[in-house]
mmCIF file of C-alpha atoms and ligand atoms in Angstrom:
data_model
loop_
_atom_site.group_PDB
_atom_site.id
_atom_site.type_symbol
_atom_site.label_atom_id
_atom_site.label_comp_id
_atom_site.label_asym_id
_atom_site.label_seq_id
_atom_site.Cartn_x
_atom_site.Cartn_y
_atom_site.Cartn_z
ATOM 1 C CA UNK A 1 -64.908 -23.274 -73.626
ATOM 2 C CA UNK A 2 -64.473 -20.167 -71.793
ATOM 3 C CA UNK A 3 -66.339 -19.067 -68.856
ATOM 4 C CA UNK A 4 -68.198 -15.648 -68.929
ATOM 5 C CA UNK A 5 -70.924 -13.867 -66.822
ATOM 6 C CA UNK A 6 -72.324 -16.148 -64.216
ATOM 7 C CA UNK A 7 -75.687 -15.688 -64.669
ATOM 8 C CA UNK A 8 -77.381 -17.561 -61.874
ATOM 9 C CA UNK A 9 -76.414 -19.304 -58.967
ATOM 10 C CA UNK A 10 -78.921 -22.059 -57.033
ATOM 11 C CA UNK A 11 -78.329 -23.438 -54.271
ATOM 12 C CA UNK A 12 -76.228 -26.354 -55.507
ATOM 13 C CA UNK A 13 -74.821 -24.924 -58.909
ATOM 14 C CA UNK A 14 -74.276 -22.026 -60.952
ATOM 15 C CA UNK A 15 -74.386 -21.078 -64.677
ATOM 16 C CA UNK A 16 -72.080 -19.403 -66.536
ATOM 17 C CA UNK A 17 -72.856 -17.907 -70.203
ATOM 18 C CA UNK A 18 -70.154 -18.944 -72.441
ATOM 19 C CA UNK A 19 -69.150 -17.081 -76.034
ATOM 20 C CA UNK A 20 -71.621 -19.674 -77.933
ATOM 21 C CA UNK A 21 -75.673 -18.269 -76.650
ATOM 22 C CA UNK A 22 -76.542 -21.894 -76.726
ATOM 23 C CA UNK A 23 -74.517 -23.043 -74.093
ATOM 24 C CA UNK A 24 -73.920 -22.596 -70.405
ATOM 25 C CA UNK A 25 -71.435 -23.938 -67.861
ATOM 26 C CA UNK A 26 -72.869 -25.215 -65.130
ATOM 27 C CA UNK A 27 -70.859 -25.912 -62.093
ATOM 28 C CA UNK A 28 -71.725 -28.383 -59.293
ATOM 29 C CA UNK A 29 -70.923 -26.830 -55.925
ATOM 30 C CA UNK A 30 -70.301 -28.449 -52.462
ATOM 31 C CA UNK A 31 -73.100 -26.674 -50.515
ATOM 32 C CA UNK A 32 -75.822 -29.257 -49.788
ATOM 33 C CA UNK A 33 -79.432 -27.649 -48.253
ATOM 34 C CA UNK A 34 -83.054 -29.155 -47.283
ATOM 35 C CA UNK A 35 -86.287 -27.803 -46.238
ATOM 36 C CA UNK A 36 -86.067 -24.777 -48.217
ATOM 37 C CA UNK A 37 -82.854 -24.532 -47.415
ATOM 38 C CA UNK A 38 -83.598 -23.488 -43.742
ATOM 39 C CA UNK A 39 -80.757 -26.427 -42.929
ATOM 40 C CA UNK A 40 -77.358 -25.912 -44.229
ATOM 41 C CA UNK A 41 -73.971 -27.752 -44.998
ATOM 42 C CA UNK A 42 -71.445 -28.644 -46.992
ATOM 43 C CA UNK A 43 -70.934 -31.688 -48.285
ATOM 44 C CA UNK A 44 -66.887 -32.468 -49.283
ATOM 45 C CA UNK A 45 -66.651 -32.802 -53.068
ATOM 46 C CA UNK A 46 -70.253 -33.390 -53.448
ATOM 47 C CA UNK A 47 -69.902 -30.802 -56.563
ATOM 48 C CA UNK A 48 -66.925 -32.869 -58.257
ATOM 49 C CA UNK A 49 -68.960 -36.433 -57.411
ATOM 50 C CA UNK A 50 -72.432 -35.130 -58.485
ATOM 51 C CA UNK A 51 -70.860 -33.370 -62.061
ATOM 52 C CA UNK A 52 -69.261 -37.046 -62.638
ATOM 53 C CA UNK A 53 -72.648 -38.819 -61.670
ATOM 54 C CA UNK A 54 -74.647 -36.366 -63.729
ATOM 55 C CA UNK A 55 -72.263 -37.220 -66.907
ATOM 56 C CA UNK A 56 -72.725 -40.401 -66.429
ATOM 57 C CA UNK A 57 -76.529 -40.726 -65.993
ATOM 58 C CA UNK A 58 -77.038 -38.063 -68.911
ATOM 59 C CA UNK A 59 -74.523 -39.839 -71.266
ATOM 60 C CA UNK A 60 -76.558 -43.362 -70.648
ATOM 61 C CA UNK A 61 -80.538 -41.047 -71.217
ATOM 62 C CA UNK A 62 -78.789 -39.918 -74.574
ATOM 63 C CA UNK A 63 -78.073 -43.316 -75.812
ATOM 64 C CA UNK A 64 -81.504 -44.592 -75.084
ATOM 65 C CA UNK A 65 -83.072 -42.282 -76.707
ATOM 66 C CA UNK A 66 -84.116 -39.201 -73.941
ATOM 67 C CA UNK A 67 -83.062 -36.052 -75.236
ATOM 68 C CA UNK A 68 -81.089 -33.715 -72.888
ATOM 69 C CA UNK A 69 -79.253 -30.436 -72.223
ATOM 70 C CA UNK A 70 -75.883 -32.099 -71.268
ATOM 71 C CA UNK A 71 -73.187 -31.718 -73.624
ATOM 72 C CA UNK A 72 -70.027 -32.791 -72.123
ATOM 73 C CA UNK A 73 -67.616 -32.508 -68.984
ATOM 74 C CA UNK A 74 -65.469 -29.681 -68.620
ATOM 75 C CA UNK A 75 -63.819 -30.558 -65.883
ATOM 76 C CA UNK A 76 -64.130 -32.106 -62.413
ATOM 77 C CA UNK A 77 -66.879 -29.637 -60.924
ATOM 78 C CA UNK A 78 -68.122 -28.011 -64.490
ATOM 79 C CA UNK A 79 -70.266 -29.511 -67.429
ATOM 80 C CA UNK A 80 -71.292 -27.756 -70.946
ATOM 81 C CA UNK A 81 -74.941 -27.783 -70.980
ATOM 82 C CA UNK A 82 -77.715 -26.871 -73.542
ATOM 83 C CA UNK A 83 -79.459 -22.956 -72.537
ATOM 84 C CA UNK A 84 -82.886 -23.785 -71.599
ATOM 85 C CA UNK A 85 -85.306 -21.892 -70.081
ATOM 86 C CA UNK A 86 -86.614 -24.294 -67.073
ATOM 87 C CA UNK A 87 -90.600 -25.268 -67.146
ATOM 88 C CA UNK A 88 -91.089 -24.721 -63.518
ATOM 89 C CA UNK A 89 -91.955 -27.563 -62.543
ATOM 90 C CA UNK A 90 -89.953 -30.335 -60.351
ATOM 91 C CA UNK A 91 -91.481 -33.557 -61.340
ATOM 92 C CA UNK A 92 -91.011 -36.164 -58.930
ATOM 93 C CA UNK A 93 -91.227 -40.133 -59.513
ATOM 94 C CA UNK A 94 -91.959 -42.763 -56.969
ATOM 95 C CA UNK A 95 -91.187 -46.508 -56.548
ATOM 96 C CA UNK A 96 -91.616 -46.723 -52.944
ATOM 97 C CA UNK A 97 -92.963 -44.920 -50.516
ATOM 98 C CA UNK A 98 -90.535 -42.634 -48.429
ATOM 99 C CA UNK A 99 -90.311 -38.767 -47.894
ATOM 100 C CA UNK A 100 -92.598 -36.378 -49.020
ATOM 101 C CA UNK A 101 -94.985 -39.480 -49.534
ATOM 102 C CA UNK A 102 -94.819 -40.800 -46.217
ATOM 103 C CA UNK A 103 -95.313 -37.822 -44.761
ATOM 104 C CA UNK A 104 -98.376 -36.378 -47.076
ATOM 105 C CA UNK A 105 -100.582 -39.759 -46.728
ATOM 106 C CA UNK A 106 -99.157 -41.259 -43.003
ATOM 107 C CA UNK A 107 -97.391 -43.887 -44.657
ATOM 108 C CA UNK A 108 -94.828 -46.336 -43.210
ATOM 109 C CA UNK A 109 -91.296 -45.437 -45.624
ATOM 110 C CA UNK A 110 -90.560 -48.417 -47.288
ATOM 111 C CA UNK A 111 -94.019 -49.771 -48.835
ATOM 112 C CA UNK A 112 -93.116 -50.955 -52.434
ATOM 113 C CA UNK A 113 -96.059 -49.209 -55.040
ATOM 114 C CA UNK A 114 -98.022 -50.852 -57.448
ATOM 115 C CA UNK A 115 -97.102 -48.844 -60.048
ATOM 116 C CA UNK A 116 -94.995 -45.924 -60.472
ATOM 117 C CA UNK A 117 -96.408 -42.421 -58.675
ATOM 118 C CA UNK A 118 -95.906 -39.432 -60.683
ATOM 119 C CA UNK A 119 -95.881 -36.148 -58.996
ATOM 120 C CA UNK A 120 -95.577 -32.051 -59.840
ATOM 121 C CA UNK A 121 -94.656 -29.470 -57.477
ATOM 122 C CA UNK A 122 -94.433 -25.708 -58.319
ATOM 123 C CA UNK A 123 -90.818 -24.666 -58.097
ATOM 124 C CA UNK A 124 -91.295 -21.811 -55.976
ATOM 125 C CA UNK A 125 -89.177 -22.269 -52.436
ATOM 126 C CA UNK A 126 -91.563 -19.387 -50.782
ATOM 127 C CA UNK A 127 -94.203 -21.953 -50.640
ATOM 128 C CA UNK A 128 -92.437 -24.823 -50.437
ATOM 129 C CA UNK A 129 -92.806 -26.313 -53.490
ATOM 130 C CA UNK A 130 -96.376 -27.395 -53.508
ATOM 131 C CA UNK A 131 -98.029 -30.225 -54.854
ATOM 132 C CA UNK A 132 -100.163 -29.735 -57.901
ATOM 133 C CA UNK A 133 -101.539 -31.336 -60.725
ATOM 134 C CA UNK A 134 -101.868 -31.524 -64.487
ATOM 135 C CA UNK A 135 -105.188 -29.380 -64.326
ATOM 136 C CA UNK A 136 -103.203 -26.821 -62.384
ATOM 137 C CA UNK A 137 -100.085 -26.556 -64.550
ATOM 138 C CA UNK A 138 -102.448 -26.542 -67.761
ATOM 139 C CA UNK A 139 -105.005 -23.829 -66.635
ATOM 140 C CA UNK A 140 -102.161 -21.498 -65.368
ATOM 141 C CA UNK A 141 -100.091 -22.035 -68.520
ATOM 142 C CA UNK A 142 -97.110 -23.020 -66.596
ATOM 143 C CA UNK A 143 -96.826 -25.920 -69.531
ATOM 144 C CA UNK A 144 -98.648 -26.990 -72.493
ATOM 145 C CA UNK A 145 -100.914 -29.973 -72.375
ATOM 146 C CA UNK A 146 -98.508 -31.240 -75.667
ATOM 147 C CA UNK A 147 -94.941 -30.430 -73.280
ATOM 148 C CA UNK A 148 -96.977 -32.180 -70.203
ATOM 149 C CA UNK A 149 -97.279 -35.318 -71.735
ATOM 150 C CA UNK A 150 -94.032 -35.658 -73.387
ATOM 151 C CA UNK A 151 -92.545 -34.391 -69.763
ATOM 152 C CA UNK A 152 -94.685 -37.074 -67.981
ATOM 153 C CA UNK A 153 -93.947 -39.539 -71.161
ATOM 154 C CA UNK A 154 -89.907 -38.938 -70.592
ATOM 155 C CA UNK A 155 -89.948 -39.132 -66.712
ATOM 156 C CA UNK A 156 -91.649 -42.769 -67.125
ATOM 157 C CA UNK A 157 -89.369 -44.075 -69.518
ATOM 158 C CA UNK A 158 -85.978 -42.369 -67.493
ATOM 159 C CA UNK A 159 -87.721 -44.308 -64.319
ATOM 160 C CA UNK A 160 -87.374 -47.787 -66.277
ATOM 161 C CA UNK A 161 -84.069 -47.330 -67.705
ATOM 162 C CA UNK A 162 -82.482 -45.995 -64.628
ATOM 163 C CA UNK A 163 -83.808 -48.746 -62.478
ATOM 164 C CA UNK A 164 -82.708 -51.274 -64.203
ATOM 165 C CA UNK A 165 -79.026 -49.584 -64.045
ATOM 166 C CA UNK A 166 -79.103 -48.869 -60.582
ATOM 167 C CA UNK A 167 -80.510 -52.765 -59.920
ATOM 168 C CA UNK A 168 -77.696 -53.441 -62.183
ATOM 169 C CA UNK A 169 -75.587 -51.668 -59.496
ATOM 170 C CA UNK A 170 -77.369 -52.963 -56.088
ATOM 171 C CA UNK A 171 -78.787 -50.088 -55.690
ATOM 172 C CA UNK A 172 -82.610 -49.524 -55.239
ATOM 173 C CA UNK A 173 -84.201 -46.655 -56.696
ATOM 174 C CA UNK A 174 -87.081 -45.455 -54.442
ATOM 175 C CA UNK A 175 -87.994 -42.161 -55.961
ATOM 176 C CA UNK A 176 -86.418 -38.877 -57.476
ATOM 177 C CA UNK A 177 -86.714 -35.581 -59.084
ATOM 178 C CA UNK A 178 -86.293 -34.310 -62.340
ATOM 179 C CA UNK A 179 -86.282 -30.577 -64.164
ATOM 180 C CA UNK A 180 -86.958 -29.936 -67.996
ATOM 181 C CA UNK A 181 -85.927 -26.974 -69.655
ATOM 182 C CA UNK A 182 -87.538 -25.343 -73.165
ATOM 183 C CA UNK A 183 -84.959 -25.607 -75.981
ATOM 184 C CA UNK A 184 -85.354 -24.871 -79.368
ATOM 185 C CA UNK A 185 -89.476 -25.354 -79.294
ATOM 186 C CA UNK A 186 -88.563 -29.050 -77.186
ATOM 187 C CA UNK A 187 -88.567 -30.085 -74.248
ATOM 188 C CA UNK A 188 -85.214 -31.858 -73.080
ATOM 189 C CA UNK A 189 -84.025 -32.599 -69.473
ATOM 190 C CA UNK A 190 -82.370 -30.392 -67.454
ATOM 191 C CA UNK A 191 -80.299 -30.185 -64.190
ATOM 192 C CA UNK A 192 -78.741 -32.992 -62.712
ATOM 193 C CA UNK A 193 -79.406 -37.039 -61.736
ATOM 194 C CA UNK A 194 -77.405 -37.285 -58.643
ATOM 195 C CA UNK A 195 -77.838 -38.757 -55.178
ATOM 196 C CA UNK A 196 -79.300 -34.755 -53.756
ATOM 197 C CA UNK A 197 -82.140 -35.335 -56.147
ATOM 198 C CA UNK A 198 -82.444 -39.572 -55.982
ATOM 199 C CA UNK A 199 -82.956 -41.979 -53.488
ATOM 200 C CA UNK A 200 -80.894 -44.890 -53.136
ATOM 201 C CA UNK A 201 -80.747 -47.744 -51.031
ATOM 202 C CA UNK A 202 -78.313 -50.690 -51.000
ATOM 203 C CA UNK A 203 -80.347 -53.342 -52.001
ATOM 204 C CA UNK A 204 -79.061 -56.118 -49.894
ATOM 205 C CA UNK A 205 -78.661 -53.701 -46.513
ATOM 206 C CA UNK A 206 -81.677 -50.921 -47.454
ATOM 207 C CA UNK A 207 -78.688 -48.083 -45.939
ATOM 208 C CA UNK A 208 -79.742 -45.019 -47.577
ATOM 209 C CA UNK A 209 -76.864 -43.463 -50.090
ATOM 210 C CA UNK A 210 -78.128 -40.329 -50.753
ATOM 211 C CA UNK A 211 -78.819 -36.919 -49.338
ATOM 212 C CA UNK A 212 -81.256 -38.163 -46.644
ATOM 213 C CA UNK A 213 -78.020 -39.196 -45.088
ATOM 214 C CA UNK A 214 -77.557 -35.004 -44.968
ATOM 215 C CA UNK A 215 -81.023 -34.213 -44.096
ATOM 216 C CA UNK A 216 -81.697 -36.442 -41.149
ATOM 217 C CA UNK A 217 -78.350 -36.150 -39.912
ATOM 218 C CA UNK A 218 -77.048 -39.851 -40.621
ATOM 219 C CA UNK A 219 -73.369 -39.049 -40.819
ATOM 220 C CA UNK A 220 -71.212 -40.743 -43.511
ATOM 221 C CA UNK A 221 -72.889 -38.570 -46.133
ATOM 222 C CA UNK A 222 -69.524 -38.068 -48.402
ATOM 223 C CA UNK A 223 -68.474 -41.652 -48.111
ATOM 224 C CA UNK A 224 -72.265 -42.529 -49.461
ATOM 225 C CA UNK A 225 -71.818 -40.294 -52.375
ATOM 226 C CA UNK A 226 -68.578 -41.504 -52.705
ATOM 227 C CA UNK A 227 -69.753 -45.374 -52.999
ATOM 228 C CA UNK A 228 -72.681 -44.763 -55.336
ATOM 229 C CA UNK A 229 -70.005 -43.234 -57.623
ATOM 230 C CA UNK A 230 -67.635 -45.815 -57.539
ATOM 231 C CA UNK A 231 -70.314 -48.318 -58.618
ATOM 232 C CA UNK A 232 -72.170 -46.177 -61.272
ATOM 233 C CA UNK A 233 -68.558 -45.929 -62.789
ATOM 234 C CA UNK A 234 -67.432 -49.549 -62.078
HETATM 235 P P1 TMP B 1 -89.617 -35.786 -51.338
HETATM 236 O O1 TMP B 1 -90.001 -37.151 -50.873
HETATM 237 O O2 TMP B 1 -89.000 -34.939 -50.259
HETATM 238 O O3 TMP B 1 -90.725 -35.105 -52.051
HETATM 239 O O4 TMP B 1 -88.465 -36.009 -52.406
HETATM 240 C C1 TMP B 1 -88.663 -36.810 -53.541
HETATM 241 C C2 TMP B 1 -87.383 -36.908 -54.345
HETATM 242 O O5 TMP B 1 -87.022 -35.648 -54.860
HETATM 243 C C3 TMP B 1 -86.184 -37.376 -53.522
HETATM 244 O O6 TMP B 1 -85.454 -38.312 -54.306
HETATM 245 C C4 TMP B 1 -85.370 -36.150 -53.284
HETATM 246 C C5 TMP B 1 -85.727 -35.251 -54.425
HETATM 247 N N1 TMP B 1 -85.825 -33.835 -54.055
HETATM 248 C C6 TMP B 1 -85.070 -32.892 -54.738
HETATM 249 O O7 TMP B 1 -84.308 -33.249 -55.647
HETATM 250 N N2 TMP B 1 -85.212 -31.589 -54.399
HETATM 251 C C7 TMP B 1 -86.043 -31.159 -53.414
HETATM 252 O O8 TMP B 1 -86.112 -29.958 -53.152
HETATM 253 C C8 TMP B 1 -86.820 -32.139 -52.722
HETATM 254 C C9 TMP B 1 -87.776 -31.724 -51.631
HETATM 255 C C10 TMP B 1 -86.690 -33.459 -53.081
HETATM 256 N N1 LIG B 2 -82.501 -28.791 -51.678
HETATM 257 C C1 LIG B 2 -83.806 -28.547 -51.185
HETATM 258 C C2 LIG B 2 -83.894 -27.259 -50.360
HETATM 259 O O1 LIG B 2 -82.971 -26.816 -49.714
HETATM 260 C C3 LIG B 2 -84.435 -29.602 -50.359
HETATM 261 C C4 LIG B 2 -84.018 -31.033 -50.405
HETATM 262 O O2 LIG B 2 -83.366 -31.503 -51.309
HETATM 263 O O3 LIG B 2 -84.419 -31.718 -49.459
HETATM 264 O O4 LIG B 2 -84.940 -26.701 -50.349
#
């Protein structure tokens, strides 16, 4: 598939048109922010480790039934992905309480919920991201009540099936993000599922593999990614 106009770049990929208007490249680069990306770094072949993760973690959502805009691997840092126009909306789910959670309600990290937490922030960095709810998105048209619940209906079910794998892999999932995109009148999942937008602990240990290693300055960030890949993959 050849690689035309790049047509966007984020702060952790950027998309490519192709020659067919339905598809994109997207390419995973090594450039790793946080807090609005007021801290910066680069994490070594973060982009290849987070394309192979994504392919993964996509390929095993297909099968169970979660429709999404991944297509195939290109290569090591680029995947063929579906053209969707993104609701804007990052829709976060929590198992335990860490984070953005801890922080909002005073809470010690580590307190296992009930039951699942399902958040929305506004995707806008100038005001970092805020927190809002269904009323919000419905009243200011930023999704339909129709794509809400099938968005909200999706991000429980990817929850179950992707703890279970990553329990499968010793690996605790305590919360993570997820994007949609518009395609074709649906709404399919978008972006990526890697360790900058999950976090995961070792189960027996708790050590955090994932980008909280990059944005509280933990050290051995790589060699995290590096290990979650080897056991999604073993
Ligand atoms: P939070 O606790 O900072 O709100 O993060 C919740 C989850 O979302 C966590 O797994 C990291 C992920 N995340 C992103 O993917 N992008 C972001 O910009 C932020 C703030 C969090
Ligand atoms: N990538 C996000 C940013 O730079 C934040 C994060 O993942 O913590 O805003």
């Amino acid at each position: 598939m050849q690689k035309l106009k790049q047509i966007y770049e984020g702060k952790a990929k950027k998309l490519y048109e192709t020659e067919n208007a339905d598809l994109l490249i997207q390419e995973f680069k090594d450039d790793a922010t946080a807090f609005d990306a007021t801290k910066r770094g680069t994490i070594m072949n973060k982009g290849v480790i987070n394309n192979k993760l994504s392919e993964k973690i996509f390929g095993l959502l297909e099968k169970a039934g979660i429709p999404t805009h991944f297509e195939k691997r290109l290569n090591d840092r680029e995947m063929l992905v579906k053209k969707v126009k993104i609701v804007p909306i990052e829709v976060t789910i929590r198992n335990i309480v860490a984070g953005g959670m801890a922080k909002l309600l005073g809470l010690e990290e580590g307190i296992i919920l009930k039951e699942p937490v399902l958040e929305y922030h506004y995707k806008e960095d100038k005001l970092h991201d805020p927190l809002i709810n269904d009323y919000h998105i419905k009243a200011l048209g930023v999704a339909t009540e129709k794509e809400l619940e099938t968005i909200a209906k999706y991000s429980f079910k990817i929850n179950e099936i992707l703890n279970k794998f990553f329990d499968s892999k010793s690996l605790i999932l305590v919360d993570f993000k997820l994007e949609f995109g518009r395609y074709k009148g649906k709404v399919i999942l978008a972006d990526e599922v890697s360790p900058d937008t999950c976090r995961l602990w070792d189960k027996t240990t708790k050590e955090k593999l994932d980008k909280d290693r990059f944005r509280r300055d933990l050290g051995n960030v790589e060699e995290a990614y590096q290990e979650v890949l080897r056991r999604v993959l073993e």
